[in-house]
């Protein structure tokens, strides 16, 4: 922890700590989508003053993770099916562009690392919970972005997966997701090894389509169940 001359933690350091902890709680849905929170509640839970929490929430508001509520606090941005679809569309566009640029220059070492991450999604020693699967999936896709060797593209990909992570936490189901990720990721790596742009694009499109539908089904199921229950109890 950085300290100033008086020995106190710098405000920047505390703000960053608050940001990281609140961001993680939002991404893993500890802070439920659509719920309302106050600066005081979060400050108490983090053992901090309101100032760094306020600054962290301001940053998260700019990033679209929370919405300020006048005189009430903040709302954790709700999850919507439209946003989910847009996020998968963005991923498809971004990764198609990435593989087009790296198809001829990605190294064998980078391909080996991607393959290891693909296999990790089926390794019982590494994957025991939905969070483990989500983390290995994130690592795979960010490694793909990193292979482009453009820091801004990597930053865009990183923020994009921050947004998607909440949907995965609500929609991830074991063991189906683990199996699908393993097979889809290996197909992407195989096509990259062959330097086959058409095949790798097809693998990415198929992966996005299947994952989107799986998460969408998981998100829509409770709504459908409630609708059916409402119909069943009507006279």
Coordinates of C-alpha atoms in Angstrom, one line a residue:
X1 CA 0.0 0.0 0.0
X2 CA 1.3 3.4 -1.0
X3 CA 1.7 5.9 1.9
X4 CA 2.2 9.6 2.0
X5 CA 4.6 11.4 4.4
X6 CA 2.2 11.2 7.3
X7 CA 2.1 7.4 7.0
X8 CA -1.5 7.3 5.8
X9 CA -2.6 5.4 2.8
X10 CA -2.9 7.7 -0.2
X11 CA -6.4 8.5 -1.5
X12 CA -5.5 7.1 -4.9
X13 CA -4.5 3.8 -3.4
X14 CA -7.7 3.6 -1.3
X15 CA -9.9 4.5 -4.2
X16 CA -8.2 1.8 -6.3
X17 CA -8.8 -0.7 -3.5
X18 CA -12.4 0.3 -3.2
X19 CA -12.8 0.1 -7.0
X20 CA -11.3 -3.4 -7.3
X21 CA -13.4 -4.8 -4.5
X22 CA -16.7 -3.3 -5.5
X23 CA -16.0 -4.2 -9.2
X24 CA -15.4 -7.8 -8.2
X25 CA -18.6 -8.0 -6.1
X26 CA -20.5 -6.6 -9.1
X27 CA -18.9 -9.0 -11.6
X28 CA -19.5 -12.1 -9.5
X29 CA -23.0 -10.9 -8.6
X30 CA -22.3 -10.7 -4.9
X31 CA -23.9 -7.3 -5.4
X32 CA -27.1 -8.4 -7.1
X33 CA -28.0 -6.8 -10.5
X34 CA -30.8 -4.3 -10.0
X35 CA -30.2 -3.9 -6.3
X36 CA -29.7 -0.5 -4.7
X37 CA -26.7 0.3 -2.5
X38 CA -25.5 3.4 -0.6
X39 CA -22.0 4.8 -0.1
X40 CA -22.4 4.3 3.6
X41 CA -23.3 0.6 3.3
X42 CA -20.4 -0.2 1.0
X43 CA -18.0 1.9 3.1
X44 CA -19.0 -0.1 6.2
X45 CA -18.6 -3.4 4.5
X46 CA -15.2 -2.5 3.2
X47 CA -14.0 -0.8 6.4
X48 CA -13.3 2.4 4.6
X49 CA -14.5 6.0 4.7
X50 CA -17.1 7.2 2.2
X51 CA -14.6 9.3 0.1
X52 CA -12.8 6.5 -1.7
X53 CA -16.0 4.5 -2.1
X54 CA -17.7 7.6 -3.6
X55 CA -14.8 8.0 -6.1
X56 CA -14.8 4.3 -6.9
X57 CA -18.6 4.3 -7.5
X58 CA -18.2 7.4 -9.8
X59 CA -15.7 5.4 -11.9
X60 CA -18.0 2.4 -12.0
X61 CA -20.9 4.7 -13.1
X62 CA -18.8 5.9 -16.0
X63 CA -18.1 2.3 -17.0
X64 CA -21.8 1.5 -16.8
X65 CA -21.8 -0.9 -13.9
X66 CA -23.8 1.3 -11.5
X67 CA -26.4 4.1 -12.0
X68 CA -26.6 7.1 -9.6
X69 CA -30.0 7.5 -7.9
X70 CA -30.5 11.1 -6.7
X71 CA -30.8 11.2 -2.9
X72 CA -30.9 7.4 -2.7
X73 CA -27.5 6.0 -3.7
X74 CA -26.8 3.8 -6.6
X75 CA -28.4 0.9 -8.5
X76 CA -26.3 -2.0 -9.7
X77 CA -27.0 -2.0 -13.4
X78 CA -29.6 -4.7 -14.2
X79 CA -28.9 -7.5 -16.6
X80 CA -30.9 -7.5 -19.8
X81 CA -31.3 -9.8 -22.7
X82 CA -30.6 -7.0 -25.2
X83 CA -27.3 -6.1 -23.4
X84 CA -26.3 -9.8 -23.4
X85 CA -26.9 -10.1 -27.2
X86 CA -25.0 -6.9 -27.8
X87 CA -22.0 -8.1 -25.8
X88 CA -21.8 -11.3 -27.7
X89 CA -22.0 -9.4 -31.0
X90 CA -19.1 -7.2 -29.9
X91 CA -17.1 -10.3 -28.9
X92 CA -17.7 -11.8 -32.3
X93 CA -16.6 -8.7 -34.2
X94 CA -13.6 -8.1 -31.9
X95 CA -12.2 -11.6 -32.0
X96 CA -12.8 -12.0 -35.7
X97 CA -10.7 -9.0 -36.3
X98 CA -8.0 -10.2 -33.8
X99 CA -7.6 -13.6 -35.5
X100 CA -7.4 -12.1 -38.9
X101 CA -4.4 -10.0 -37.8
X102 CA -2.6 -12.8 -35.9
X103 CA -3.4 -15.8 -38.0
X104 CA 0.0 -15.7 -39.7
X105 CA 2.2 -14.5 -36.8
X106 CA 0.9 -16.1 -33.7
X107 CA 3.7 -18.2 -32.2
X108 CA 3.8 -21.8 -31.3
X109 CA 4.4 -20.8 -27.7
X110 CA 1.3 -18.7 -27.7
X111 CA -0.7 -21.5 -29.3
X112 CA 0.6 -23.9 -26.7
X113 CA -0.5 -21.5 -24.0
X114 CA -4.0 -21.2 -25.5
X115 CA -4.3 -25.0 -25.8
X116 CA -3.3 -25.4 -22.2
X117 CA -6.1 -22.9 -21.2
X118 CA -8.6 -24.8 -23.4
X119 CA -7.8 -28.0 -21.6
X120 CA -8.0 -26.3 -18.2
X121 CA -11.7 -26.0 -18.6
X122 CA -12.0 -29.8 -18.3
X123 CA -9.3 -30.3 -15.6
X124 CA -11.0 -31.3 -12.3
X125 CA -8.0 -29.9 -10.4
X126 CA -8.6 -26.5 -11.9
X127 CA -12.3 -26.5 -12.5
X128 CA -14.5 -27.2 -9.5
X129 CA -17.0 -24.4 -9.5
X130 CA -18.8 -22.1 -12.0
X131 CA -16.3 -19.4 -11.0
X132 CA -13.4 -21.6 -12.0
X133 CA -14.9 -22.2 -15.4
X134 CA -15.6 -18.5 -15.8
X135 CA -12.0 -17.6 -14.9
X136 CA -10.5 -20.1 -17.3
X137 CA -12.8 -18.9 -20.0
X138 CA -11.8 -15.3 -19.4
X139 CA -8.1 -16.3 -19.4
X140 CA -8.4 -18.1 -22.8
X141 CA -10.1 -15.2 -24.5
X142 CA -7.8 -12.5 -23.0
X143 CA -4.8 -14.6 -24.1
X144 CA -6.2 -14.5 -27.6
X145 CA -6.4 -10.7 -27.4
X146 CA -3.0 -10.5 -25.9
X147 CA -1.5 -12.4 -28.8
X148 CA -2.4 -9.3 -31.0
X149 CA 0.2 -7.4 -29.0
X150 CA -1.8 -4.2 -29.1
X151 CA -2.3 -2.9 -25.6
X152 CA -5.4 -0.9 -26.4
X153 CA -7.1 -3.9 -28.0
X154 CA -6.3 -5.9 -24.9
X155 CA -7.7 -3.2 -22.6
X156 CA -10.9 -3.2 -24.7
X157 CA -11.2 -7.0 -24.5
X158 CA -10.5 -6.9 -20.7
X159 CA -13.3 -4.4 -20.1
X160 CA -15.6 -6.3 -22.4
X161 CA -15.2 -9.4 -20.4
X162 CA -15.7 -7.5 -17.2
X163 CA -19.2 -6.7 -18.5
X164 CA -19.8 -10.2 -19.7
X165 CA -18.7 -11.8 -16.4
X166 CA -22.0 -11.0 -14.6
X167 CA -24.0 -12.8 -17.3
X168 CA -21.8 -15.9 -17.0
X169 CA -22.2 -16.0 -13.2
X170 CA -26.0 -15.9 -13.7
X171 CA -26.0 -18.3 -16.6
X172 CA -23.1 -20.8 -16.1
X173 CA -24.2 -24.4 -15.6
X174 CA -21.9 -27.3 -14.8
X175 CA -20.9 -29.6 -16.4
X176 CA -22.4 -28.5 -19.8
X177 CA -20.5 -25.2 -19.9
X178 CA -17.2 -26.9 -19.1
X179 CA -17.6 -29.4 -21.8
X180 CA -18.7 -26.9 -24.4
X181 CA -15.9 -24.5 -23.6
X182 CA -13.3 -27.2 -23.8
X183 CA -14.4 -28.4 -27.3
X184 CA -15.0 -24.9 -28.7
X185 CA -11.7 -23.5 -27.4
X186 CA -9.8 -26.5 -28.8
X187 CA -11.5 -26.0 -32.2
X188 CA -10.3 -22.4 -32.2
X189 CA -6.7 -23.4 -31.4
X190 CA -6.7 -26.2 -34.0
X191 CA -7.8 -23.8 -36.7
X192 CA -5.2 -21.2 -35.6
X193 CA -2.4 -23.9 -35.8
X194 CA -3.5 -24.7 -39.4
X195 CA -3.4 -20.9 -40.2
X196 CA -6.9 -21.5 -41.6
X197 CA -8.7 -18.1 -41.2
X198 CA -12.0 -19.4 -42.6
X199 CA -12.1 -22.2 -40.1
X200 CA -11.1 -20.1 -37.1
X201 CA -13.7 -17.5 -37.9
X202 CA -16.3 -20.3 -38.2
X203 CA -15.2 -21.8 -34.8
X204 CA -15.4 -18.3 -33.1
X205 CA -18.9 -17.7 -34.6
X206 CA -20.1 -21.2 -33.5
X207 CA -18.6 -20.7 -30.0
X208 CA -20.3 -17.3 -29.6
X209 CA -23.6 -18.6 -30.9
X210 CA -23.7 -21.7 -28.6
X211 CA -22.4 -19.8 -25.5
X212 CA -24.9 -17.0 -26.0
X213 CA -27.8 -19.4 -26.3
X214 CA -26.8 -21.3 -23.2
X215 CA -26.5 -18.2 -21.1
X216 CA -29.7 -16.8 -22.6
X217 CA -31.6 -19.9 -21.8
X218 CA -30.4 -19.9 -18.2
X219 CA -31.3 -16.2 -17.8
X220 CA -34.7 -16.7 -19.4
X221 CA -35.7 -19.9 -17.5
X222 CA -36.7 -18.2 -14.2
X223 CA -38.9 -15.6 -16.1
X224 CA -40.5 -18.4 -18.1
X225 CA -41.2 -20.4 -15.0
X226 CA -42.8 -17.4 -13.2
X227 CA -45.0 -16.7 -16.3
X228 CA -46.1 -20.4 -16.3
X229 CA -46.8 -20.3 -12.6
X230 CA -48.9 -17.1 -13.0
X231 CA -51.0 -18.8 -15.7
X232 CA -51.4 -21.9 -13.6
X233 CA -52.9 -20.1 -10.6
X234 CA -55.4 -18.0 -12.6
X235 CA -59.0 -19.1 -12.0

